[in-house]
XYZ file of N, CA and C in Angstrom:
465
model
N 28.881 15.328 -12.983
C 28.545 14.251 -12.064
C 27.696 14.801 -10.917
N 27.910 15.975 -10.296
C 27.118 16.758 -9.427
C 25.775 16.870 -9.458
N 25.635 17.426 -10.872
C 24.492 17.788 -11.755
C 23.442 16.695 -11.389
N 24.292 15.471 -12.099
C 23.294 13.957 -12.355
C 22.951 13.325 -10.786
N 24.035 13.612 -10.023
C 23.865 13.440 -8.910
C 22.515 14.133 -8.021
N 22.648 15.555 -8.308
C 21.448 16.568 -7.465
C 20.119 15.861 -8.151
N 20.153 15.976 -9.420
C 19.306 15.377 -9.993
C 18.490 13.788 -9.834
N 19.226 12.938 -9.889
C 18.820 11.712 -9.204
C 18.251 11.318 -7.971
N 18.981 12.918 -6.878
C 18.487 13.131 -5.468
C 16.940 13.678 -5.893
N 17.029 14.558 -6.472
C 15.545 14.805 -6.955
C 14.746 14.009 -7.328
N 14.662 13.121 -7.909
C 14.172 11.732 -8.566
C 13.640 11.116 -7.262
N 14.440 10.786 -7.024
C 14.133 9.362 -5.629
C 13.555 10.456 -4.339
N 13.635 11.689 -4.155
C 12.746 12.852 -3.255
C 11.289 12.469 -3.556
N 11.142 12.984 -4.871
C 9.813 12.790 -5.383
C 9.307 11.959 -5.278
N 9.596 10.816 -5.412
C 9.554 8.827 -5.642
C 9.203 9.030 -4.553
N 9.887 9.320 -2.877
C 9.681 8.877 -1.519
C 8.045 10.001 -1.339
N 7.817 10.792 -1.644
C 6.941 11.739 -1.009
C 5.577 11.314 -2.151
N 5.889 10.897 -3.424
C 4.373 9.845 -3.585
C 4.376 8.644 -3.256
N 5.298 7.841 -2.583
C 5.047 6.240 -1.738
C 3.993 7.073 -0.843
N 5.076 8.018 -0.132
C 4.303 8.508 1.521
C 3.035 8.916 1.089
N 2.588 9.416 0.129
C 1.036 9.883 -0.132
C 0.086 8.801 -0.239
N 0.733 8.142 -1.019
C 0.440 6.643 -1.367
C -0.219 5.950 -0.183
N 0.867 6.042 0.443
C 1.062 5.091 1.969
C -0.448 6.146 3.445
N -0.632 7.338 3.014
C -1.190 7.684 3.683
C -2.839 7.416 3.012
N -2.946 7.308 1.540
C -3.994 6.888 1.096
C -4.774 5.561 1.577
N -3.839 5.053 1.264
C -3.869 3.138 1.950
C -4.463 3.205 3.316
N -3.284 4.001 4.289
C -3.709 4.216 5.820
C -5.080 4.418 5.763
N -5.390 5.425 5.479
C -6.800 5.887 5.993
C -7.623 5.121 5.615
N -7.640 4.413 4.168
C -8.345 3.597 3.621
C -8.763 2.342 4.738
N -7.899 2.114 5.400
C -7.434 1.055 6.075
C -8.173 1.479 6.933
N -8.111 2.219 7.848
C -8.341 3.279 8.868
C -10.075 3.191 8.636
N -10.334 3.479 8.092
C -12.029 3.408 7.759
C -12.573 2.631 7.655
N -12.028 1.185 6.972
C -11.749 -0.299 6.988
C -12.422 -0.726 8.523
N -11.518 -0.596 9.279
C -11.414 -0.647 10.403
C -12.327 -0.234 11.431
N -12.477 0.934 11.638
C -13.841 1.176 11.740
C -15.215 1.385 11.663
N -15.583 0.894 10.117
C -17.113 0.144 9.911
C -16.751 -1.292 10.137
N -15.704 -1.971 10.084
C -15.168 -3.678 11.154
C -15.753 -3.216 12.272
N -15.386 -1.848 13.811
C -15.671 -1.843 14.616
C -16.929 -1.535 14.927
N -17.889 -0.677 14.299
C -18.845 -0.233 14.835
C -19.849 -1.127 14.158
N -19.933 -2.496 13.430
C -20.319 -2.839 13.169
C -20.249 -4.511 14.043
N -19.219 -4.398 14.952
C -18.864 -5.628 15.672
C -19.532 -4.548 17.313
N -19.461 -3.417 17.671
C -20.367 -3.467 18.707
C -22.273 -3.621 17.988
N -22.058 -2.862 17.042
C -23.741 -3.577 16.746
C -24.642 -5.003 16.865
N -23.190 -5.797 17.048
C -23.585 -7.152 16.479
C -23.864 -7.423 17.886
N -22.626 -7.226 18.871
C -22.500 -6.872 20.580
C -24.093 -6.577 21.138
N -24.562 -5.275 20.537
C -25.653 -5.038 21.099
C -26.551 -5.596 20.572
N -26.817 -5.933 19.315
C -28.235 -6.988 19.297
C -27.832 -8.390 20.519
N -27.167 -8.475 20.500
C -26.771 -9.690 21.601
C -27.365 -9.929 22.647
N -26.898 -8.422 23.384
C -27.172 -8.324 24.552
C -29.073 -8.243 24.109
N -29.338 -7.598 23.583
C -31.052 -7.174 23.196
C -31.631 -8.310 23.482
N -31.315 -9.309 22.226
C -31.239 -10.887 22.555
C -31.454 -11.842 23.861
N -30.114 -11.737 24.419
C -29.875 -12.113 26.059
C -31.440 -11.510 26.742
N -31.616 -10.256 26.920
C -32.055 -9.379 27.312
C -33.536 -10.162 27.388
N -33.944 -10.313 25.968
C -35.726 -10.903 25.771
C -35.476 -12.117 25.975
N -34.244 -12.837 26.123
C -34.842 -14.765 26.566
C -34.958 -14.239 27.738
N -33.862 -13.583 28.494
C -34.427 -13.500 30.164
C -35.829 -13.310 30.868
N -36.396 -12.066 29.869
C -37.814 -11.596 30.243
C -38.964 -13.146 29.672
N -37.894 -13.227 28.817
C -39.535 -14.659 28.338
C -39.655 -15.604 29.097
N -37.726 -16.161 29.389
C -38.437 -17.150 30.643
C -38.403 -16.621 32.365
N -38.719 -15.440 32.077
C -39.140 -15.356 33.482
C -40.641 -14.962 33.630
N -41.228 -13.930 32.944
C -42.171 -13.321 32.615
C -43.140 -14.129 31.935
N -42.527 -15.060 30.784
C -43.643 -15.512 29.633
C -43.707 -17.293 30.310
N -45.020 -17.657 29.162
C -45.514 -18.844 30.090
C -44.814 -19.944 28.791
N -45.067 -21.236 28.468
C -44.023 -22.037 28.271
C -44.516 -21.503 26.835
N -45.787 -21.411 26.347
C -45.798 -21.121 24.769
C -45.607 -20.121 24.006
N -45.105 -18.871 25.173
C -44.636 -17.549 24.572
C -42.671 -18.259 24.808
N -42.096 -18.845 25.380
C -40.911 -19.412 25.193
C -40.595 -20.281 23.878
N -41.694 -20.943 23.410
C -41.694 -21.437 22.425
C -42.202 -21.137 20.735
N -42.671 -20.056 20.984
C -42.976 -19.342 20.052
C -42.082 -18.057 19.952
N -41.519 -17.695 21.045
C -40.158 -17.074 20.241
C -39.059 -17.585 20.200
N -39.161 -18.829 20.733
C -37.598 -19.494 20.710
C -37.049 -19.447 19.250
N -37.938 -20.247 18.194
C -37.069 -19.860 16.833
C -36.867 -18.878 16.492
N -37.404 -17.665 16.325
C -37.228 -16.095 15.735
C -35.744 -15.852 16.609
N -35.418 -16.286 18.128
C -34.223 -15.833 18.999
C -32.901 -16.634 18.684
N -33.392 -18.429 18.265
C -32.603 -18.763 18.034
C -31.954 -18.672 16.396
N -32.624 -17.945 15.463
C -32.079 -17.743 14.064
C -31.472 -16.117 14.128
N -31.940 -15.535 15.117
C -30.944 -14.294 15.346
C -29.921 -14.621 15.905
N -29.905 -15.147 16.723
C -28.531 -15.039 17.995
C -27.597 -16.170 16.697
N -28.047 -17.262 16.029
C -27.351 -17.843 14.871
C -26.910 -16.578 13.884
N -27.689 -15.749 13.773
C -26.973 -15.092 12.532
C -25.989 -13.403 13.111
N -26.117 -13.459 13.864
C -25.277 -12.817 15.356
C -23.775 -13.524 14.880
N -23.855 -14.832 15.526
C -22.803 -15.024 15.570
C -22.076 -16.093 14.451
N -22.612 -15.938 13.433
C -21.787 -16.292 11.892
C -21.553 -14.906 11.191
N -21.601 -13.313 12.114
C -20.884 -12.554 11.650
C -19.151 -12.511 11.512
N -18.781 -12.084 10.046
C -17.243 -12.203 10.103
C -16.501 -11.399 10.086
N -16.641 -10.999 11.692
C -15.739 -8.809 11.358
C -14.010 -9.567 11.035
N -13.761 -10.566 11.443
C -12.641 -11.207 11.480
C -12.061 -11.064 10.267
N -12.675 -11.336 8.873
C -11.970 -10.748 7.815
C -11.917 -9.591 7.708
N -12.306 -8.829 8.059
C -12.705 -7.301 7.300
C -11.273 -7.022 8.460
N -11.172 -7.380 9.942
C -9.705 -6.873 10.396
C -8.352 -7.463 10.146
N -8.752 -8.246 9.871
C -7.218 -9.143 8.780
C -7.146 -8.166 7.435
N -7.960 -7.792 6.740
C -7.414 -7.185 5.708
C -7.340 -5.788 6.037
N -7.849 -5.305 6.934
C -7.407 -3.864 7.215
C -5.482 -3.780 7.836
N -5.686 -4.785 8.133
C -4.368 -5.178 9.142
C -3.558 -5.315 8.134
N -3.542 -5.646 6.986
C -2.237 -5.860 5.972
C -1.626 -5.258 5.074
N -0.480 -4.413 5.477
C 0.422 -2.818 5.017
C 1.052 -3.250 4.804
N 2.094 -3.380 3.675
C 3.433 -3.677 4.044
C 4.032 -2.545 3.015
N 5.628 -2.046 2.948
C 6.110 -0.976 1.507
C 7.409 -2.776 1.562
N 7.235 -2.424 -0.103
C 8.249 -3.651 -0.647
C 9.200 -3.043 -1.036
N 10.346 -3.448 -0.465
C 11.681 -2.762 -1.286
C 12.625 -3.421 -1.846
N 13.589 -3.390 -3.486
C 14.346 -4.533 -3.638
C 15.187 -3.897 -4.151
N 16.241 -4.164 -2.795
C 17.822 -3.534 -2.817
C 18.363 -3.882 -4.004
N 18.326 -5.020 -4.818
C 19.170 -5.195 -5.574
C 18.691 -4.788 -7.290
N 17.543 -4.889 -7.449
C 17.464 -3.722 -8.251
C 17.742 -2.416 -8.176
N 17.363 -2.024 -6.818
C 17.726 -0.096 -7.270
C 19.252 -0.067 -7.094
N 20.613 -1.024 -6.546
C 21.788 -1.271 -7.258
C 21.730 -1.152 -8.319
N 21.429 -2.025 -9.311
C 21.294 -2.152 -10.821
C 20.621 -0.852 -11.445
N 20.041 -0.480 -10.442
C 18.980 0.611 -11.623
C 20.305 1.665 -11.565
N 20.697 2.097 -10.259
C 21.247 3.297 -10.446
C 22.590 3.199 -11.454
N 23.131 1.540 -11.121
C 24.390 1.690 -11.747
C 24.277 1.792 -13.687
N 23.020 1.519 -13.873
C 22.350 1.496 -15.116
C 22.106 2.907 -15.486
N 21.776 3.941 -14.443
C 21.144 4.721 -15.159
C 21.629 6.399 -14.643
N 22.896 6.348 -13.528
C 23.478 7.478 -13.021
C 24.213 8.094 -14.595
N 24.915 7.047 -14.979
C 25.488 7.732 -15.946
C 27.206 6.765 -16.010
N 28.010 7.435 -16.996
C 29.117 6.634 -17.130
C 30.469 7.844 -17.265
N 31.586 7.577 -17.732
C 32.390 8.411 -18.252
C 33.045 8.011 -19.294
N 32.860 8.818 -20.310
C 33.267 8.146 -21.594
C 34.479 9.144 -22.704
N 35.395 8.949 -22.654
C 36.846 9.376 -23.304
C 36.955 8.990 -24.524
N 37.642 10.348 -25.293
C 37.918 10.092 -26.804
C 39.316 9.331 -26.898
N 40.053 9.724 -25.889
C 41.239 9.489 -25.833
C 41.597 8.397 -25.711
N 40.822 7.336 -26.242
C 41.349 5.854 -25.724
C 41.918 5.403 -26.760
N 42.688 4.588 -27.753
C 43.658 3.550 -28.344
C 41.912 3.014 -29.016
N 42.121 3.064 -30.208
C 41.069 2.669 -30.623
C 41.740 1.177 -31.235
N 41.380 -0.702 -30.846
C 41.998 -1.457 -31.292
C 40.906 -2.216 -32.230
N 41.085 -2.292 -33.667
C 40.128 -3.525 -34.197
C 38.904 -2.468 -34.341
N 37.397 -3.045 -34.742
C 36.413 -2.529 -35.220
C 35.754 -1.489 -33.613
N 35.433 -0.405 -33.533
C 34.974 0.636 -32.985
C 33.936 -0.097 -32.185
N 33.533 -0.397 -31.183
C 33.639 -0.691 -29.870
C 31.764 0.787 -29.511
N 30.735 -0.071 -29.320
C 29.785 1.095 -29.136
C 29.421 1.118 -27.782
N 28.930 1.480 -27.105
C 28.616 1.989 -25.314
C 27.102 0.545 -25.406
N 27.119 -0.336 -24.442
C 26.215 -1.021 -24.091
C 25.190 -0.649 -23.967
N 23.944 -0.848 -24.506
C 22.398 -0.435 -24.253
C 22.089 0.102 -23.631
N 22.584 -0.724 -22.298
C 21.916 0.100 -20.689
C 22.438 1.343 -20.381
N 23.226 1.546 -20.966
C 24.043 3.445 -20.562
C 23.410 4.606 -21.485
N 22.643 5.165 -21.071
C 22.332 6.211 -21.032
C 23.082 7.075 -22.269
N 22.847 7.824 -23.361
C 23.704 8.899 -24.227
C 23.473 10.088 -24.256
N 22.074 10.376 -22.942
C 22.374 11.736 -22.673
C 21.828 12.139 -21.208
N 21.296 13.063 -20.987
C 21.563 13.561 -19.574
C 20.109 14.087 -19.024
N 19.120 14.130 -19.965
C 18.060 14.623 -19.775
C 16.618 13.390 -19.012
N 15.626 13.635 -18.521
C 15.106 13.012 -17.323
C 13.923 12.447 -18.659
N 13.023 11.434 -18.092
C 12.028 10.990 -18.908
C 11.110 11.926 -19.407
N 11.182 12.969 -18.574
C 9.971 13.904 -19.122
C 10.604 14.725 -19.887
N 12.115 14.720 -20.266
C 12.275 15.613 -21.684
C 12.986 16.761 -21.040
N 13.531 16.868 -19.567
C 14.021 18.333 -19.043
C 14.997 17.548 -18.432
N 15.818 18.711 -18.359
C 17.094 18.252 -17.820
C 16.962 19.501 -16.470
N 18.153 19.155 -15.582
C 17.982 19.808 -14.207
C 18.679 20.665 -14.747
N 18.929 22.038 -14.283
C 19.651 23.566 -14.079
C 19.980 23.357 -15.505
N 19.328 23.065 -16.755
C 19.688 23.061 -18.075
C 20.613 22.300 -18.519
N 21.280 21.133 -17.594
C 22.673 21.245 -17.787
C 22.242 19.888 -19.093
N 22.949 19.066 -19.768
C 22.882 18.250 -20.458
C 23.640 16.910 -20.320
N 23.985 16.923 -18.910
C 24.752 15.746 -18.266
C 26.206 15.524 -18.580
N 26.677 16.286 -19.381
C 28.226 16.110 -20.133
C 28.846 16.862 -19.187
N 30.059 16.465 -19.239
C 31.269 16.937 -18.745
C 31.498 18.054 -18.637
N 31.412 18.731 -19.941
C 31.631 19.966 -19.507
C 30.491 20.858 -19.360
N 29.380 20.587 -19.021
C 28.609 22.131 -17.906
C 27.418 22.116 -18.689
Protein backbone atom coordinates (compact mmCIF):
# COMPACT_ATOMS: atom_id res chain seq x y z
CA UNK A 1 0.00 0.00 0.00
CA UNK A 2 3.06 2.33 0.67
CA UNK A 3 4.55 1.39 -2.54
CA UNK A 4 1.17 2.35 -4.57
CA UNK A 5 0.87 5.11 -2.39
CA UNK A 6 4.68 6.76 -3.05
CA UNK A 7 3.89 5.93 -6.37
CA UNK A 8 0.61 7.69 -7.06
CA UNK A 9 2.44 10.67 -5.11
CA UNK A 10 4.71 10.44 -8.01
CA UNK A 11 2.00 10.45 -10.58
CA UNK A 12 0.05 13.51 -9.52
CA UNK A 13 4.01 15.37 -8.77
CA UNK A 14 4.56 15.00 -12.33
CA UNK A 15 0.83 15.82 -13.43
CA UNK A 16 1.26 19.24 -11.15
CA UNK A 17 4.82 20.32 -12.62
CA UNK A 18 3.47 19.82 -16.46
CA UNK A 19 0.03 21.89 -15.61
CA UNK A 20 2.73 24.48 -14.09
CA UNK A 21 4.79 24.33 -17.41
CA UNK A 22 1.74 24.33 -19.16
CA UNK A 23 0.43 27.21 -17.19
CA UNK A 24 3.72 29.14 -17.67
CA UNK A 25 3.48 28.49 -21.51
CA UNK A 26 -0.05 30.02 -21.66
CA UNK A 27 1.33 32.96 -19.30
CA UNK A 28 3.82 34.21 -21.46
CA UNK A 29 1.82 33.48 -24.42
CA UNK A 30 -0.61 35.71 -22.85
CA UNK A 31 2.06 37.99 -21.73
CA UNK A 32 3.10 38.79 -25.34
CA UNK A 33 -0.59 38.87 -26.22
CA UNK A 34 -0.67 41.67 -24.21
CA UNK A 35 1.89 43.55 -25.18
CA UNK A 36 1.64 43.82 -29.05
CA UNK A 37 -2.43 44.82 -27.51
CA UNK A 38 -0.18 47.56 -25.76
CA UNK A 39 2.27 48.90 -27.98
CA UNK A 40 0.03 48.81 -30.57
CA UNK A 41 -2.78 50.87 -28.57
CA UNK A 42 0.01 53.66 -27.82
CA UNK A 43 0.66 53.65 -31.68
CA UNK A 44 -2.83 54.18 -32.36
CA UNK A 45 -2.44 57.06 -29.26
CA UNK A 46 0.25 58.59 -31.26
CA UNK A 47 -1.07 58.76 -34.71
CA UNK A 48 -3.83 60.63 -32.80
CA UNK A 49 -2.11 63.00 -31.33
CA UNK A 50 -0.06 63.45 -35.04
CA UNK A 51 -3.61 63.86 -36.23
CA UNK A 52 -4.81 66.46 -33.49
CA UNK A 53 -1.46 67.93 -34.13
CA UNK A 54 -2.04 68.74 -38.28
CA UNK A 55 -5.89 69.89 -37.85
CA UNK A 56 -4.43 72.44 -35.38
CA UNK A 57 -1.65 73.69 -37.80
CA UNK A 58 -4.28 73.62 -40.80
CA UNK A 59 -6.73 75.62 -39.15
CA UNK A 60 -4.53 77.94 -37.91
CA UNK A 61 -1.83 78.19 -40.50
CA UNK A 62 -3.81 76.89 -43.69
CA UNK A 63 -6.42 78.95 -45.64
CA UNK A 64 -10.07 77.44 -45.95
CA UNK A 65 -9.06 75.12 -49.09
CA UNK A 66 -5.99 73.56 -47.56
CA UNK A 67 -8.76 72.73 -44.49
CA UNK A 68 -10.75 71.24 -46.97
CA UNK A 69 -8.64 69.36 -48.89
CA UNK A 70 -7.25 67.64 -46.02
CA UNK A 71 -10.23 67.37 -44.10
CA UNK A 72 -11.12 63.92 -45.77
CA UNK A 73 -7.60 62.19 -45.76
CA UNK A 74 -7.86 63.44 -41.51
CA UNK A 75 -11.21 62.53 -41.22
CA UNK A 76 -10.79 58.69 -42.67
CA UNK A 77 -7.69 58.42 -40.41
CA UNK A 78 -8.80 59.67 -37.16
CA UNK A 79 -12.13 57.12 -38.34
CA UNK A 80 -9.85 54.32 -38.74
CA UNK A 81 -7.87 55.36 -35.42
CA UNK A 82 -10.65 54.87 -33.67
CA UNK A 83 -12.52 51.56 -34.99
CA UNK A 84 -9.24 50.05 -33.66
CA UNK A 85 -10.08 46.91 -31.39
CA UNK A 86 -7.14 46.46 -28.84
CA UNK A 87 -10.29 45.63 -26.66
CA UNK A 88 -10.41 42.11 -27.93
CA UNK A 89 -6.97 41.22 -28.16
CA UNK A 90 -7.09 42.30 -23.97
CA UNK A 91 -10.12 40.26 -23.18
CA UNK A 92 -8.51 37.30 -24.58
CA UNK A 93 -5.19 37.80 -23.16
CA UNK A 94 -7.10 38.28 -19.87
CA UNK A 95 -8.68 34.73 -19.90
CA UNK A 96 -6.62 31.94 -17.62
CA UNK A 97 -8.39 29.87 -15.79
CA UNK A 98 -6.82 25.80 -14.38
CA UNK A 99 -10.20 23.58 -14.24
CA UNK A 100 -10.38 21.18 -11.56
CA UNK A 101 -13.06 18.32 -10.91
CA UNK A 102 -13.00 17.11 -7.41
CA UNK A 103 -15.25 14.52 -8.05
CA UNK A 104 -13.64 12.74 -10.59
CA UNK A 105 -10.15 12.59 -9.17
CA UNK A 106 -12.42 10.93 -6.02
CA UNK A 107 -13.48 8.36 -8.46
CA UNK A 108 -10.28 8.15 -10.28
CA UNK A 109 -8.23 7.43 -7.28
CA UNK A 110 -10.78 5.19 -5.65
CA UNK A 111 -10.74 3.37 -9.15
CA UNK A 112 -7.33 3.16 -9.56
CA UNK A 113 -5.14 3.20 -5.99
CA UNK A 114 -5.76 -0.29 -5.80
CA UNK A 115 -7.95 -2.78 -3.62
CA UNK A 116 -7.29 -5.72 -1.15
CA UNK A 117 -8.13 -8.91 -2.22
CA UNK A 118 -8.14 -12.36 0.08
CA UNK A 119 -8.12 -16.00 -0.73
CA UNK A 120 -9.53 -16.64 2.43
CA UNK A 121 -13.02 -15.75 1.89
CA UNK A 122 -16.13 -18.54 2.00
CA UNK A 123 -16.48 -19.02 -1.51
CA UNK A 124 -20.75 -19.07 -1.87
CA UNK A 125 -22.49 -20.14 -5.33
CA UNK A 126 -20.60 -19.45 -8.77
CA UNK A 127 -16.95 -17.61 -8.19
CA UNK A 128 -17.52 -14.02 -7.92
CA UNK A 129 -14.66 -11.96 -10.40
CA UNK A 130 -13.08 -8.38 -9.20
CA UNK A 131 -15.15 -5.49 -11.12
CA UNK A 132 -13.54 -3.93 -14.26
CA UNK A 133 -12.52 -0.81 -12.69
CA UNK A 134 -9.92 -2.50 -10.23
CA UNK A 135 -6.84 -2.72 -11.38
CA UNK A 136 -4.99 -6.71 -11.40
CA UNK A 137 -1.75 -5.42 -11.16
CA UNK A 138 0.53 -2.83 -9.87
CA UNK A 139 2.51 -1.56 -12.68
CA UNK A 140 2.06 2.31 -14.15
CA UNK A 141 0.83 2.92 -17.92
CA UNK A 142 4.17 3.05 -19.19
CA UNK A 143 4.89 -0.63 -18.30
CA UNK A 144 7.26 0.13 -14.95
CA UNK A 145 6.45 -0.29 -11.77
CA UNK A 146 8.05 1.97 -8.85
CA UNK A 147 11.18 0.41 -6.69
CA UNK A 148 10.28 -2.87 -8.85
CA UNK A 149 7.74 -3.64 -6.56
CA UNK A 150 4.55 -5.30 -8.35
CA UNK A 151 1.86 -3.77 -6.12
CA UNK A 152 1.03 -7.10 -4.15
CA UNK A 153 1.11 -7.58 -0.73
CA UNK A 154 3.82 -9.11 -0.26
CA UNK A 155 6.90 -6.80 -1.53
Amino acid sequence: INDTFIFYRSMLEERKQDILKELESVFSAKQISLGVATQKGQDTIEQLYKSCDTADKITKYGSISDILTVRKHLDSKLQSLLNCNIDQAIQTAGELEFVSNYQAIQVGVRNTFGYVRSNSEVIMGPSKQPPIARPTGGSSSSGSSVNGSSGSING
